[in-house]
Coordinates of C-alpha atoms (C1' of nucleotides) in Angstrom, one line a residue:
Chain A
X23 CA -4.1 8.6 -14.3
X24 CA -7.8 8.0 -13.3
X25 CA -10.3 7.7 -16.1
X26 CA -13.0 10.1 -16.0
X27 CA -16.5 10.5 -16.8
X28 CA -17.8 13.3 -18.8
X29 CA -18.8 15.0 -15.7
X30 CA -14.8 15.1 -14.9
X31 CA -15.5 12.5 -12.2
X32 CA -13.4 9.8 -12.0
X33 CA -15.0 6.9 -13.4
X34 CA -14.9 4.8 -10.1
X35 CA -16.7 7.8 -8.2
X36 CA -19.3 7.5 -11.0
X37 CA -19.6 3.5 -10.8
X38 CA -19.8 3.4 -6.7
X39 CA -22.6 6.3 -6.5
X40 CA -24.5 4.7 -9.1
X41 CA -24.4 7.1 -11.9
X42 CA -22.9 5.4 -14.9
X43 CA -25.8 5.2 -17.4
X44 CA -26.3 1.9 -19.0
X45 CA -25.5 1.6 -22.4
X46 CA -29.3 0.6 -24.2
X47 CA -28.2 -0.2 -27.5
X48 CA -26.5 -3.6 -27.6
X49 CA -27.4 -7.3 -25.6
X50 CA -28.5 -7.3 -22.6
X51 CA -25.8 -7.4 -19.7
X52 CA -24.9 -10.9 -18.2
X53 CA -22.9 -9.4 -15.1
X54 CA -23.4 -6.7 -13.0
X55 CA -20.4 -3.8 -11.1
X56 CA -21.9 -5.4 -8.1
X57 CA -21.2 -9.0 -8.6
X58 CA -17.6 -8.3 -9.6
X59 CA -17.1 -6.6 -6.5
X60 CA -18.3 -9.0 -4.9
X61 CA -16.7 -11.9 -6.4
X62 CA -13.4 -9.9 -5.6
X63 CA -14.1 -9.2 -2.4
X64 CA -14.6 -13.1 -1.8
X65 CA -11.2 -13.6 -3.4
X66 CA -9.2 -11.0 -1.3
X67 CA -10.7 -12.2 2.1
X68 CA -9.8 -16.0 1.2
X69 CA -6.7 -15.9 0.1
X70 CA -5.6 -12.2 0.0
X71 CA -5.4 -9.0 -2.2
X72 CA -2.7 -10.4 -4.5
X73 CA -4.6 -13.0 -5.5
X74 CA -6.9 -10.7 -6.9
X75 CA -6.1 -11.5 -10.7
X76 CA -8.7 -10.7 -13.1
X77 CA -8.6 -14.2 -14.1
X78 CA -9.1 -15.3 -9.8
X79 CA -12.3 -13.0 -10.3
X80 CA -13.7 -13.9 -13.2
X81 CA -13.8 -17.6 -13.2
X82 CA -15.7 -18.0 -10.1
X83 CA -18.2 -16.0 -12.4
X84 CA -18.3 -18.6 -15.4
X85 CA -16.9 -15.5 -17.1
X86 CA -14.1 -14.9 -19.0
X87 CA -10.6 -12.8 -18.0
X88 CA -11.7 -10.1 -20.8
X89 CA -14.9 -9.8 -20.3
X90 CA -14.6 -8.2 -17.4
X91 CA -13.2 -4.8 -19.1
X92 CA -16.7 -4.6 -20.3
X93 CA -17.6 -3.3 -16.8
X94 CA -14.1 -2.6 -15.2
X95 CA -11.6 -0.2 -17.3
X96 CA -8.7 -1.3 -15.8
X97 CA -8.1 -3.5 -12.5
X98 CA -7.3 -0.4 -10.6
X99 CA -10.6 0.6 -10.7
X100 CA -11.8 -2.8 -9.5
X101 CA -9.4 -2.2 -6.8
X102 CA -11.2 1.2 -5.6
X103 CA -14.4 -0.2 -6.3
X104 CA -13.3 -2.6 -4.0
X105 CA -11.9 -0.4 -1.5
X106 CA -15.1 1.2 -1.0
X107 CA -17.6 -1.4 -0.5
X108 CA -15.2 -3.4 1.8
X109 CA -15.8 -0.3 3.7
X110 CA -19.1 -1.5 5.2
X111 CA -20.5 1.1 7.4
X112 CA -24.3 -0.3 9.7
X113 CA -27.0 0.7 8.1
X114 CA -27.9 2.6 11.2
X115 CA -25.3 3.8 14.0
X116 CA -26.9 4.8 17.8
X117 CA -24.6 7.6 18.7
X118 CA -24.0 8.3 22.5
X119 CA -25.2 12.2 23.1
X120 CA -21.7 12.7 24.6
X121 CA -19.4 13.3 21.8
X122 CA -16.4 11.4 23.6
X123 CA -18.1 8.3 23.9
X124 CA -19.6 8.9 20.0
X125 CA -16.4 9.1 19.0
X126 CA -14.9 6.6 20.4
X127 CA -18.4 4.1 18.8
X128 CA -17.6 5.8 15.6
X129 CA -14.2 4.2 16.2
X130 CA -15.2 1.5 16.5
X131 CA -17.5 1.2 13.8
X132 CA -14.5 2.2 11.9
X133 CA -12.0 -0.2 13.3
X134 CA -14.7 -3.2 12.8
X135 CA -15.4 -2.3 9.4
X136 CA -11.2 -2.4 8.6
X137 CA -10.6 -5.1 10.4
X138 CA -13.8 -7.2 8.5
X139 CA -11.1 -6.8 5.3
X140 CA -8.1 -6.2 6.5
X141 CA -6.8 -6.1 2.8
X142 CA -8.2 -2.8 2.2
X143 CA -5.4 -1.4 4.0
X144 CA -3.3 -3.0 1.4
X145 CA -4.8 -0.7 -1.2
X146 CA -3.3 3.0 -2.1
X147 CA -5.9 5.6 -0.6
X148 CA -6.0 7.8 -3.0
X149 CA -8.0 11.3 -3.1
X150 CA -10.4 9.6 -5.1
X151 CA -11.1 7.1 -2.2
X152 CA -12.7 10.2 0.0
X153 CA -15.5 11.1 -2.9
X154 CA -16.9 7.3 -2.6
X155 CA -20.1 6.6 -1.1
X156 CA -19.0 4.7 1.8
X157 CA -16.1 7.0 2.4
X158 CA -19.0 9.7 2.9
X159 CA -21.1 7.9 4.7
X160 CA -18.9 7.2 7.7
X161 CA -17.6 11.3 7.5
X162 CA -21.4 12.3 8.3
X163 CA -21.4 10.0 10.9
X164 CA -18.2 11.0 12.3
X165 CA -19.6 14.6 12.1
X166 CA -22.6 13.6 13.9
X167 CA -20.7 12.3 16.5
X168 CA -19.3 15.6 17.3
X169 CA -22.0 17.5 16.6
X170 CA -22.4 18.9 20.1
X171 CA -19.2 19.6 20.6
X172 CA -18.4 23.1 19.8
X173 CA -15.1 23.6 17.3
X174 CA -15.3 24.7 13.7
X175 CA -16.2 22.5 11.2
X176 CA -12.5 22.6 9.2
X177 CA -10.9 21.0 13.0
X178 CA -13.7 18.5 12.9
X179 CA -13.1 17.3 9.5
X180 CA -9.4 16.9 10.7
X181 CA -10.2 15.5 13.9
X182 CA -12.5 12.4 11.5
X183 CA -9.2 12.4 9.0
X184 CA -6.5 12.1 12.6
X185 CA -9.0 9.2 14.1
X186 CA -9.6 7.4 10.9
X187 CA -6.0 7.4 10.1
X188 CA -5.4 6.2 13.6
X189 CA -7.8 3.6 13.7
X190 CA -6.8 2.5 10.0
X191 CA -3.0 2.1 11.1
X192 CA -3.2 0.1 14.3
X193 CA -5.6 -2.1 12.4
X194 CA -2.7 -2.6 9.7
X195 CA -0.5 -3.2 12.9
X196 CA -2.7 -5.7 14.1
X197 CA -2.8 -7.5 11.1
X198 CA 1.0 -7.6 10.4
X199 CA 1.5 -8.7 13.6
X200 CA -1.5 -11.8 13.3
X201 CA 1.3 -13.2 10.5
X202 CA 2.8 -15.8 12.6
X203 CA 5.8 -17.1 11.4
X204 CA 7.3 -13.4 10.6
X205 CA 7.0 -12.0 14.2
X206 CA 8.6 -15.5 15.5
X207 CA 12.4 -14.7 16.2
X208 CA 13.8 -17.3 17.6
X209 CA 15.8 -16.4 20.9
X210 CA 19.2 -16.5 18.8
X211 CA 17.7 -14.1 16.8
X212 CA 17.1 -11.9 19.9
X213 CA 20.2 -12.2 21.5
X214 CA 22.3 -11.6 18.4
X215 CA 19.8 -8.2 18.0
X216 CA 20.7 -7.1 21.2
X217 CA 24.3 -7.0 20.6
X218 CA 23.3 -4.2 18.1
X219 CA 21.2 -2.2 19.9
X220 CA 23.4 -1.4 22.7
X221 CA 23.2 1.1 25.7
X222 CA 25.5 3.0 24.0
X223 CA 24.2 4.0 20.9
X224 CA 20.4 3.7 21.5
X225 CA 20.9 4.7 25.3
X226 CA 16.7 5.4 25.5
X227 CA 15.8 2.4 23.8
X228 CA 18.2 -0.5 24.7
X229 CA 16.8 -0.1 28.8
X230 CA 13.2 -0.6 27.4
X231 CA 14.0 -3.6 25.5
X232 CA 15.6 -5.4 28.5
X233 CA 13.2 -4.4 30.4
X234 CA 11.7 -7.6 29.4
X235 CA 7.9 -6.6 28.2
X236 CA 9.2 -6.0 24.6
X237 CA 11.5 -9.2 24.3
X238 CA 10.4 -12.0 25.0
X239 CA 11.3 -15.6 23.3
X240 CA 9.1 -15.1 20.3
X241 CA 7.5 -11.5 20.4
X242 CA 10.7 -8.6 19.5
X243 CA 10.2 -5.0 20.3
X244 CA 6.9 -4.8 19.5
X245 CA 4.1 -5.4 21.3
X246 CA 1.7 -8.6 21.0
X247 CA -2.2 -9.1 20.6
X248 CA -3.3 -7.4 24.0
X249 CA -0.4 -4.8 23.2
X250 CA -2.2 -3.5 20.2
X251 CA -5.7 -3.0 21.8
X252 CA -3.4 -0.8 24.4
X253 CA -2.3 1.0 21.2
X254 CA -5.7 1.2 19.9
X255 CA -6.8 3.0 22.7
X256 CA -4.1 4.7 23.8
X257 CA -4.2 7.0 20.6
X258 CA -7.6 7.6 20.9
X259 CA -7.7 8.6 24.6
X260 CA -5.1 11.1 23.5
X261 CA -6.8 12.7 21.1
X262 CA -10.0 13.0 22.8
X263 CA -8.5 14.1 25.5
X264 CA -6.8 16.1 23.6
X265 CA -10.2 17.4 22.2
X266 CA -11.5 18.3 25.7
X267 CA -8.9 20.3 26.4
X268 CA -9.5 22.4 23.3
X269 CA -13.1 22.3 24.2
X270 CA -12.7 24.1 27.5
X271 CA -10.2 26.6 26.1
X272 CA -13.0 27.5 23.7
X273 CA -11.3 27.8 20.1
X274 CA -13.2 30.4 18.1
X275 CA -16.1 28.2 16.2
X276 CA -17.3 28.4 12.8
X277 CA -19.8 26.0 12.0
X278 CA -21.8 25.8 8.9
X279 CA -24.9 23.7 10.2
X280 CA -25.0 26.8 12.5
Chain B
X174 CA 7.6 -15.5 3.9
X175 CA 10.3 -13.4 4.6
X176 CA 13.4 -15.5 4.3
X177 CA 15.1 -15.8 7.3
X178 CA 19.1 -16.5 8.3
X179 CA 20.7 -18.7 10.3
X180 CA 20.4 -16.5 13.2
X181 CA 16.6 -16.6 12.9
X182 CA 16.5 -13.2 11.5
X183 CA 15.0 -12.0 8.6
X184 CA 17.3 -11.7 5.8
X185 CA 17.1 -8.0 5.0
X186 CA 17.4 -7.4 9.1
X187 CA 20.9 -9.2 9.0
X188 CA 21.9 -7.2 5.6
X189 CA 20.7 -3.7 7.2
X190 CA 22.4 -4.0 10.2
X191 CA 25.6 -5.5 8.4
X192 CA 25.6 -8.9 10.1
X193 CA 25.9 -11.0 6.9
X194 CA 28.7 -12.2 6.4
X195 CA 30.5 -12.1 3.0
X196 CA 31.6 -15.4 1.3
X197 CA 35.1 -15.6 0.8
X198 CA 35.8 -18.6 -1.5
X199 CA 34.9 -17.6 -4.9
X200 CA 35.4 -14.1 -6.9
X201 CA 35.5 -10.5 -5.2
X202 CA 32.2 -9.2 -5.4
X203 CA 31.6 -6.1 -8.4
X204 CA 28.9 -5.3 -6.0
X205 CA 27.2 -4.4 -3.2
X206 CA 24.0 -3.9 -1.2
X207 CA 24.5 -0.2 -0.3
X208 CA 25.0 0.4 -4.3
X209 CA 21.7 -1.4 -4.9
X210 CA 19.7 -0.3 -2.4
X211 CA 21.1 3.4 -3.4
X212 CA 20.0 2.8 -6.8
X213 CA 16.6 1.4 -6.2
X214 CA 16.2 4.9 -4.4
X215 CA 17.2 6.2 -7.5
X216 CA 14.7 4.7 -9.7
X217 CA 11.9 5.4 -6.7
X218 CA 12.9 9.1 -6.4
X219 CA 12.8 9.6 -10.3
X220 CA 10.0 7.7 -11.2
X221 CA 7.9 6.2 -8.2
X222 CA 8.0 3.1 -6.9
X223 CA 6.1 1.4 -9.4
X224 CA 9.5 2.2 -11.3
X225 CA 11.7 0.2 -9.7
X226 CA 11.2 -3.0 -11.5
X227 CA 15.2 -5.5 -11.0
X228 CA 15.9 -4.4 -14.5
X229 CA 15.5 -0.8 -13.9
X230 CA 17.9 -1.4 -10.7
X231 CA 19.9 -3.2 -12.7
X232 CA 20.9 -1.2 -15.9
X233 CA 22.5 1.7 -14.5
X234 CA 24.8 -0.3 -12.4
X235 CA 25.7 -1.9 -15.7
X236 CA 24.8 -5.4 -14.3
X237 CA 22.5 -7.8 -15.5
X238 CA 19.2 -7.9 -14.0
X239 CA 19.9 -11.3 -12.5
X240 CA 22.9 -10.4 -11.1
X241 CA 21.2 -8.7 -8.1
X242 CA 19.9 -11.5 -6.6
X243 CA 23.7 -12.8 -5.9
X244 CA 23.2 -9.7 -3.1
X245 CA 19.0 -9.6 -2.4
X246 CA 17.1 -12.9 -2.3
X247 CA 13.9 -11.4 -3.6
X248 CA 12.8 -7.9 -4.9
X249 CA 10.5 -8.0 -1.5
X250 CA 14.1 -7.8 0.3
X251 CA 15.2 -4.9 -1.7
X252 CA 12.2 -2.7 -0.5
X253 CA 12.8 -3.7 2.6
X254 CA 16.1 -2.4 1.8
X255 CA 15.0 0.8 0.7
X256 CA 12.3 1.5 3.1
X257 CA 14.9 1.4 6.1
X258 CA 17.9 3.4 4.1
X259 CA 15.3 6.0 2.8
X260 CA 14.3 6.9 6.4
X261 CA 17.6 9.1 6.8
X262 CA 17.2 10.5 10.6
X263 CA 20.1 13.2 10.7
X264 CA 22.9 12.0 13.0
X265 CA 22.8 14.4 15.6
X266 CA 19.1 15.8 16.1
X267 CA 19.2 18.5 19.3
X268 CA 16.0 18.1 21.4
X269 CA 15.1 20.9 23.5
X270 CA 14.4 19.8 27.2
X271 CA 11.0 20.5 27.3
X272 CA 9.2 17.5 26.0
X273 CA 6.5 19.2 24.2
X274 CA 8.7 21.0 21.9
X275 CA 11.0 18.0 21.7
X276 CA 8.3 15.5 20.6
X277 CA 7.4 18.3 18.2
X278 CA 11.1 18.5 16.8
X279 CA 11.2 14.6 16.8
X280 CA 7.7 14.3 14.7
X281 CA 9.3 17.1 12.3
X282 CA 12.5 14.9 11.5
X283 CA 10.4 11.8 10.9
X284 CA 7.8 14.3 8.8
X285 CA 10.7 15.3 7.0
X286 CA 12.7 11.9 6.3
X287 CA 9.1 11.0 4.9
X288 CA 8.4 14.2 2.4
X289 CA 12.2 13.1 1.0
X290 CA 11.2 9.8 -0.1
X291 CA 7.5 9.8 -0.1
X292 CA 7.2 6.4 -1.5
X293 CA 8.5 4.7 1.8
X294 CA 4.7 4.9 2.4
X295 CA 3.8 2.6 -0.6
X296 CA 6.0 -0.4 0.5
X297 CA 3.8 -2.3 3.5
X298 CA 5.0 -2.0 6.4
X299 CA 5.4 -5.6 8.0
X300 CA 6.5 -6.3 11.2
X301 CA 10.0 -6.5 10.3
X302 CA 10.0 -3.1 9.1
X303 CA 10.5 -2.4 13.1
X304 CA 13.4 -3.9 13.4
X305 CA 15.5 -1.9 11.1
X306 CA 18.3 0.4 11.8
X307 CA 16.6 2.8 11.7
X308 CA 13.8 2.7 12.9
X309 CA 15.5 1.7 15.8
X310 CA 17.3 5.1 15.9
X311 CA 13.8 6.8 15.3
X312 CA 12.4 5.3 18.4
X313 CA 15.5 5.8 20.3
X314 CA 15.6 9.4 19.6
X315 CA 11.8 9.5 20.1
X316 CA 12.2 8.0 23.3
X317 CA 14.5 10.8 24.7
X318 CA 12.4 13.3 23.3
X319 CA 10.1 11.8 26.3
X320 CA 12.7 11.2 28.8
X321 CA 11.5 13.7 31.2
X322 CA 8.2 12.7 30.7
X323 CA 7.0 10.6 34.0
X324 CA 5.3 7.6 31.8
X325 CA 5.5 4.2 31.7
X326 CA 7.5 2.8 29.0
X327 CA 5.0 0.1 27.4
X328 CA 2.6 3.9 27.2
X329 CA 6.5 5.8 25.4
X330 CA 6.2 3.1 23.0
X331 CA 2.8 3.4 22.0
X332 CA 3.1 7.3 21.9
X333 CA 6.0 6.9 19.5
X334 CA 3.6 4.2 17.3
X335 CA 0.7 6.6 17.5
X336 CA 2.7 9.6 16.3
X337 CA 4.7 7.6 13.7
X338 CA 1.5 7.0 12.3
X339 CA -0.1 10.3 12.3
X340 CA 3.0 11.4 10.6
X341 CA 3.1 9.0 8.3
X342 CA -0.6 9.5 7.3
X343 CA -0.5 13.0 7.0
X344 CA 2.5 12.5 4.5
X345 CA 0.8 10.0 2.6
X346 CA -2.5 12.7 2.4
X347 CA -0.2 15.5 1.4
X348 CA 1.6 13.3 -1.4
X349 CA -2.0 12.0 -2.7
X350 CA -3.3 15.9 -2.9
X351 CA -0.2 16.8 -4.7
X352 CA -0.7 14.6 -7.7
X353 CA -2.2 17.0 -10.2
X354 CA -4.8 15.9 -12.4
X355 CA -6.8 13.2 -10.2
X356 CA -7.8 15.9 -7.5
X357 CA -8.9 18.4 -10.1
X358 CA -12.4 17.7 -10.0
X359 CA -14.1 20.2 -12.8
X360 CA -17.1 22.4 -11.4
X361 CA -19.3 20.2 -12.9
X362 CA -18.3 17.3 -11.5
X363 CA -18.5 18.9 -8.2
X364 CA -22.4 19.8 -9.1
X365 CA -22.9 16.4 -10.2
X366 CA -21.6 15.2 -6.6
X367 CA -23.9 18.2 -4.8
X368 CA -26.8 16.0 -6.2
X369 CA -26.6 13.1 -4.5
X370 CA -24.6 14.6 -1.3
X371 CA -27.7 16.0 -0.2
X372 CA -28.6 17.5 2.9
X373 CA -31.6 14.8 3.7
X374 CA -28.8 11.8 3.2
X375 CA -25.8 13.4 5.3
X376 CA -27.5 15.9 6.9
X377 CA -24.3 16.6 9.5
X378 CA -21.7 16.3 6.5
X379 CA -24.0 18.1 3.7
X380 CA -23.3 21.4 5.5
X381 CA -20.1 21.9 6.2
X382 CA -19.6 21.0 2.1
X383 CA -21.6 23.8 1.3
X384 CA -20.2 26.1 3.4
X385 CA -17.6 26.5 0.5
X386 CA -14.3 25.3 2.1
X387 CA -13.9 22.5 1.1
X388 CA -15.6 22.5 -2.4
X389 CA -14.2 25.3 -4.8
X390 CA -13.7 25.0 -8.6
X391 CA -10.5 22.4 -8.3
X392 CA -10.5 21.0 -4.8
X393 CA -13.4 19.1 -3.2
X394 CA -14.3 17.9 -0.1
X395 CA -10.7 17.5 1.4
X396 CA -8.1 20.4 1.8
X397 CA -5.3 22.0 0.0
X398 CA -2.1 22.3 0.8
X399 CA -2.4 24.4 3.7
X400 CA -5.2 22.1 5.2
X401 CA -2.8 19.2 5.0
X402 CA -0.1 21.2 7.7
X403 CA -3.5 22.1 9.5
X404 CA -4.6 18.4 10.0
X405 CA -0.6 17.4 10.6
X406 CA -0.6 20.4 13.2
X407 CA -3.8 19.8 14.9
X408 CA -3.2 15.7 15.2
X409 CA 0.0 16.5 16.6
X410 CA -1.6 19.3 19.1
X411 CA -4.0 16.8 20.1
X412 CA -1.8 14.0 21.3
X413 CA 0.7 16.2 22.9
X414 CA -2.3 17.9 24.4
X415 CA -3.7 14.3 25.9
X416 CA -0.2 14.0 27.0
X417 CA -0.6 16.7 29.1
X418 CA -3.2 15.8 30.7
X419 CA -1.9 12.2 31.5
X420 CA 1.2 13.9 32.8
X421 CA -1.1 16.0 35.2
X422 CA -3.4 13.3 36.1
X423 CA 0.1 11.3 37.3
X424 CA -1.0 7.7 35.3
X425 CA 1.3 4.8 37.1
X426 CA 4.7 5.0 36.2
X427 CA 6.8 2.3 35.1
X428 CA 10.3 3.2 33.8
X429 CA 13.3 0.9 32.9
X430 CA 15.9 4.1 32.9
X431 CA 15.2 4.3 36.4
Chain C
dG32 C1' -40.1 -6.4 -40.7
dC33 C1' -35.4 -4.9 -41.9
dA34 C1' -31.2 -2.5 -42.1
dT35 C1' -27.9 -0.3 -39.1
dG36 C1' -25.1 0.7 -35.6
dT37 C1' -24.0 -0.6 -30.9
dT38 C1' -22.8 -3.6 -27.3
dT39 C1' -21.6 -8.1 -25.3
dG40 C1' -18.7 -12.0 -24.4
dT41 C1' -14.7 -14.4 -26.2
dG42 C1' -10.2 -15.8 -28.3
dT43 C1' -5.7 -14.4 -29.4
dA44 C1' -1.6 -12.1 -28.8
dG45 C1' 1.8 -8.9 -27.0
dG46 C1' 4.4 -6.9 -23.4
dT47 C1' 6.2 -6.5 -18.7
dC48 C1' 8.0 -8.7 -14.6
dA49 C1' 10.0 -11.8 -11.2
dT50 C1' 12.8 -15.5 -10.8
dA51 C1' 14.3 -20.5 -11.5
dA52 C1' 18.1 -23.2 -13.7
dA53 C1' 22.3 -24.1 -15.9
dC54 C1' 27.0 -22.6 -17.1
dA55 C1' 31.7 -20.7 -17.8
dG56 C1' 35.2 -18.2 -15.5
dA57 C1' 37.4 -16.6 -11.1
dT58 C1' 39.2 -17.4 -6.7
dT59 C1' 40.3 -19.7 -2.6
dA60 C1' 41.1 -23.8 0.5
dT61 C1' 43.3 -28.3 1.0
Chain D
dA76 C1' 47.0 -29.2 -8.5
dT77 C1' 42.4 -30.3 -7.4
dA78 C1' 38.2 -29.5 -5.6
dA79 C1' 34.9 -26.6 -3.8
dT80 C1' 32.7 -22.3 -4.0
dC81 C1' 31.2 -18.0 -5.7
dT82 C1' 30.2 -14.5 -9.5
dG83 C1' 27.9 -12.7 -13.3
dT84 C1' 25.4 -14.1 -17.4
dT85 C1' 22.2 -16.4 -20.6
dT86 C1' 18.1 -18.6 -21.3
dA87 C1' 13.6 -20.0 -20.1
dT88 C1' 9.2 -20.2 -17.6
dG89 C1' 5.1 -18.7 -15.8
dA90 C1' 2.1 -14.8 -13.9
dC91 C1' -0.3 -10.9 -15.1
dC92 C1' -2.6 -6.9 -17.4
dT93 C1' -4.7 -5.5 -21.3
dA94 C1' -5.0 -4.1 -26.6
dC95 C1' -7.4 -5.8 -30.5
dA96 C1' -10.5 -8.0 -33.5
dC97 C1' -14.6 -10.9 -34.2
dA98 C1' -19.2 -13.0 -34.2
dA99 C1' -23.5 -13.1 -32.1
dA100 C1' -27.3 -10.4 -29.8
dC101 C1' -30.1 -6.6 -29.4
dA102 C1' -32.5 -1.9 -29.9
dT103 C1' -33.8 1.8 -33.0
dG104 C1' -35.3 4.2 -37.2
dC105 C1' -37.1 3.3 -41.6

DNA sequence: GCATGTTTGTGTAGGTCATAAACAGATTAT
DNA sequence: ATAATCTGTTTATGACCTACACAAACATGC
C-alpha cells in the first residue's frame, strides 16, 4: 500500500526526514516537498481537508495538477507529509522537574499543536505516522517529561501513546462540537428524543439527561465549550493520578537510559 | 450539513431510531434501510470502507445504484447508518457490582463491538454520532457500570467519553499494526532510521529504541500485538486507578438518580 | 563542444464516484 | 376516474485522482 524507498522505508518517512536524494541529471527543480506542504497546509486550514485537491494545491503554486507527482507519488503521501508537519512541536519546550506538571505541559503542547490544524485529525494515523520526524520529536519530549519518574520504559511509551490519544480525541470533540448548525437541535427535536430515551429502557441515562445540564434548548447530551475543557482535564487527572498511584506501589522498572 | 427533518433532527437520527415515517401514497417500497445499511456492512466487512462506494451497496441488492437514495439522502447518511448499526452492544450485558470490574466488562463490550467492525473508526465521528441508538445504549449501560460509584454525573459522562476514546484508540492502533506490509520495516530501513534518531537529537527517546524492544527485524519503534492489549490494559488501569482515588478523596457529588 | 540519457513541467485522457434531473409505471386519496 | 404522489430507472454532469506521452532543459561522458 505505501510506496517504499530502497531502504524499505516508506517513501513519506524518507521525504519528511530529509533523505530522498535529488535526482542530478535533468533541469533544475522549480518546486520544493516543502512548498507543497505548505501550500496544502494553507488549503486545509482555510477551507478544510477535502478541499485538498491536487488541483486546490497546485494552482496557488502557478503549477500545474500533474506536475505535482513529480514530487508527490500519490496524494496520500501529500496527506502524511501533511500530517506531520501540521504537527508543529516549539522548537524548545521548559519542562517542569515534576513529571505531573511536565506531563500535563506536554499536553498541552500536544493539544495546541492539534488544535492549530484541527484537520489533521481528519487524516488516518497510520503506523507510518509514528516514524515521522515530528511524531518523534514530541515522544522524546514526552519521555523527558517522565524522565524522573520511575516505571519501565515500555509503560512510559504507553503512557505518551494513552495521553496523546486522549488529548488528540477531545481535540476532535472539540472541533465537532465548534460546527454550529449540527449541534443546534431545536427544542422539538429534544422533546421528540426524549420520548425515546425513556426511564425505562435507558434507566441510568434518561435521569442524567433531565437533569437539565445535558439538555438544554440548543446543546443535546453532550456537553458544550466549557464542557470539553472539563473533559480535557478530566482524562488527564485520571491518568496521572492514575500514574502516582503506580508510582508509590513501585512497579518493577526497567529503564534503558539507566 | 447534515440534513435535518421536520422535527429538527438530523435525518439519519430519525431513520436510526425509526421515527421516519413511511410515505403511503405511491408504490410499496422493494426496500429498506435495515437491508441497506446491512449491506454497506457487507461491503465494509469484506473490503474496507473505502469499498463501499452506492454501487457496490447497490448491486447485490439487485437495485440500481440510484435507487438508494429513495431510502438515504446522501452516502454521508448511510455511514452514519452504519457506524451506529455496526456498534452491536449485546442485549443483556451482566455487570458485576463492583464498579471496577464492571467498567472493565463495559470497556470490553465496546472493545469488542469495535474489533467486529474495525472500520467504524474510519467514518468521523460528528456530533451526531452521539445521538444514536446506540450509543445511547453504550452510555446507558456505561452509566450503571458506575452506579455505585459516588460521582457527579456531568464527571460519569466524561469517564464514559474518556474511556470510549481510549478504547477506540487502542482499536484503531491494533487495526493499523495488523495491516501486513506497511509495518514491516526491513533491517535496513531500521539502520537507516538509527542514523538520524540519534542519541544527541532525542536523547530521552534514543534509548529506550536501542534497548531492543521496540526495534527488531519487522517491528519498529511501536509494539506488536501483545503491546497493543498492554497499552489497552494499562490506559484502562490508569483511569480506573484515578477513579479510585477520586472515589477516596470524596470529589462533590452531584447525582440525578438520587 | 556534442551526443546521450535523465528529469521537468505540461497536456490529454481514462476511470471512478456521488448525485442531480427527468420519466414511466404503480398505488392511493378524493 | 382523476389527480397526486411515490418508486425504481436511465441518463447526464461534474469532481477527482492519476496513467501516459511529449518537448524542452540540463548534466555527464566523449
Amino acid at each position: 500500500m505505501a510506496e517504499t524507498t530502497d531502504t524499505g522505508l516508506p517513501r513519506a518517512v524518507a521525504i519528511a526526514w530529509g533523505m530522498q536524494e535529488v535526482p542530478q541529471r535533468g533541469p533544475s527543480r522549480g518546486m520544493s516537498h516543502e512548498r507543497i506542504v505548505k501550500a496544502a497546509i494553507e488549503v486545509a486550514d482555510n477551507e478544510g481537508l477535502a478541499a485538498v485537491t491536487m488541483q486546490a494545491v497546485a494552482k496557488p503554486l502557478g503549477f500545474t495538477t500533474m506536475s505535482l507527482y513529480r514530487y508527490v507519488s500519490s496524494k496520500d503521501e501529500l496527506l502524511r507529509l501533511m500530517q506531520d508537519a501540521a504537527l508543529t512541536i516549539p522548537e524548545k519546550v521548559e519542562l517542569p522537574t515534576d513529571w505531573r506538571e511536565a506531563l500535563r505541559v506536554w499536553a498541552g503542547v500536544v493539544r495546541e499543536a492539534y488544535r492549530a490544524h484541527p484537520w489533521v485529525l481528519e487524516i488516518p494515523r497510520g503506523p507510518v505516522s509514528i516514524l515521522m520526524p515530528n511524531s518523534v520529536r514530541a515522544a522524546n519530549l514526552g519521555l523527558g517529561a517522565m524522565k524522573d519518574l520511575p516505571l519501565a520504559d515500555d509503560v512510559k511509551i504507553g503512557v505518551i501513546l494513552v495521553i496523546s490519544q486522549h488529548v488528540a480525541s477531545s481535540v476532535e470533540l472539540e472541533r465537532d462540537l465548534a460546527q454550529e448548525g449540527i449541534v443546534a437541535v431545536p427544542a422539538e427535536g429534544v422533546a421528540v428524543l426524549a420520548e425515546v430515551i425513556t426511564p425505562e429502557r435507558f434507566p441510568h441515562l434518561a435521569p442524567v439527561m433531565k437533569s437539565g445540564n445535558y439538555i438544554d434548548d440548543e446543546v443535546p447530551v453532550v456537553e458544550n465549550g466549557d464542557g470539553i475543557d472539563a473533559e480535557y482535564d478530566l482524562g488527564l487527572n485520571l491518568i496521572i493520578s492514575g500514574l502516582e498511584t503506580m508510582e508509590q506501589q513501585g512497579t518493577p522498572v526497567n529503564d534503558a537510559t539507566k
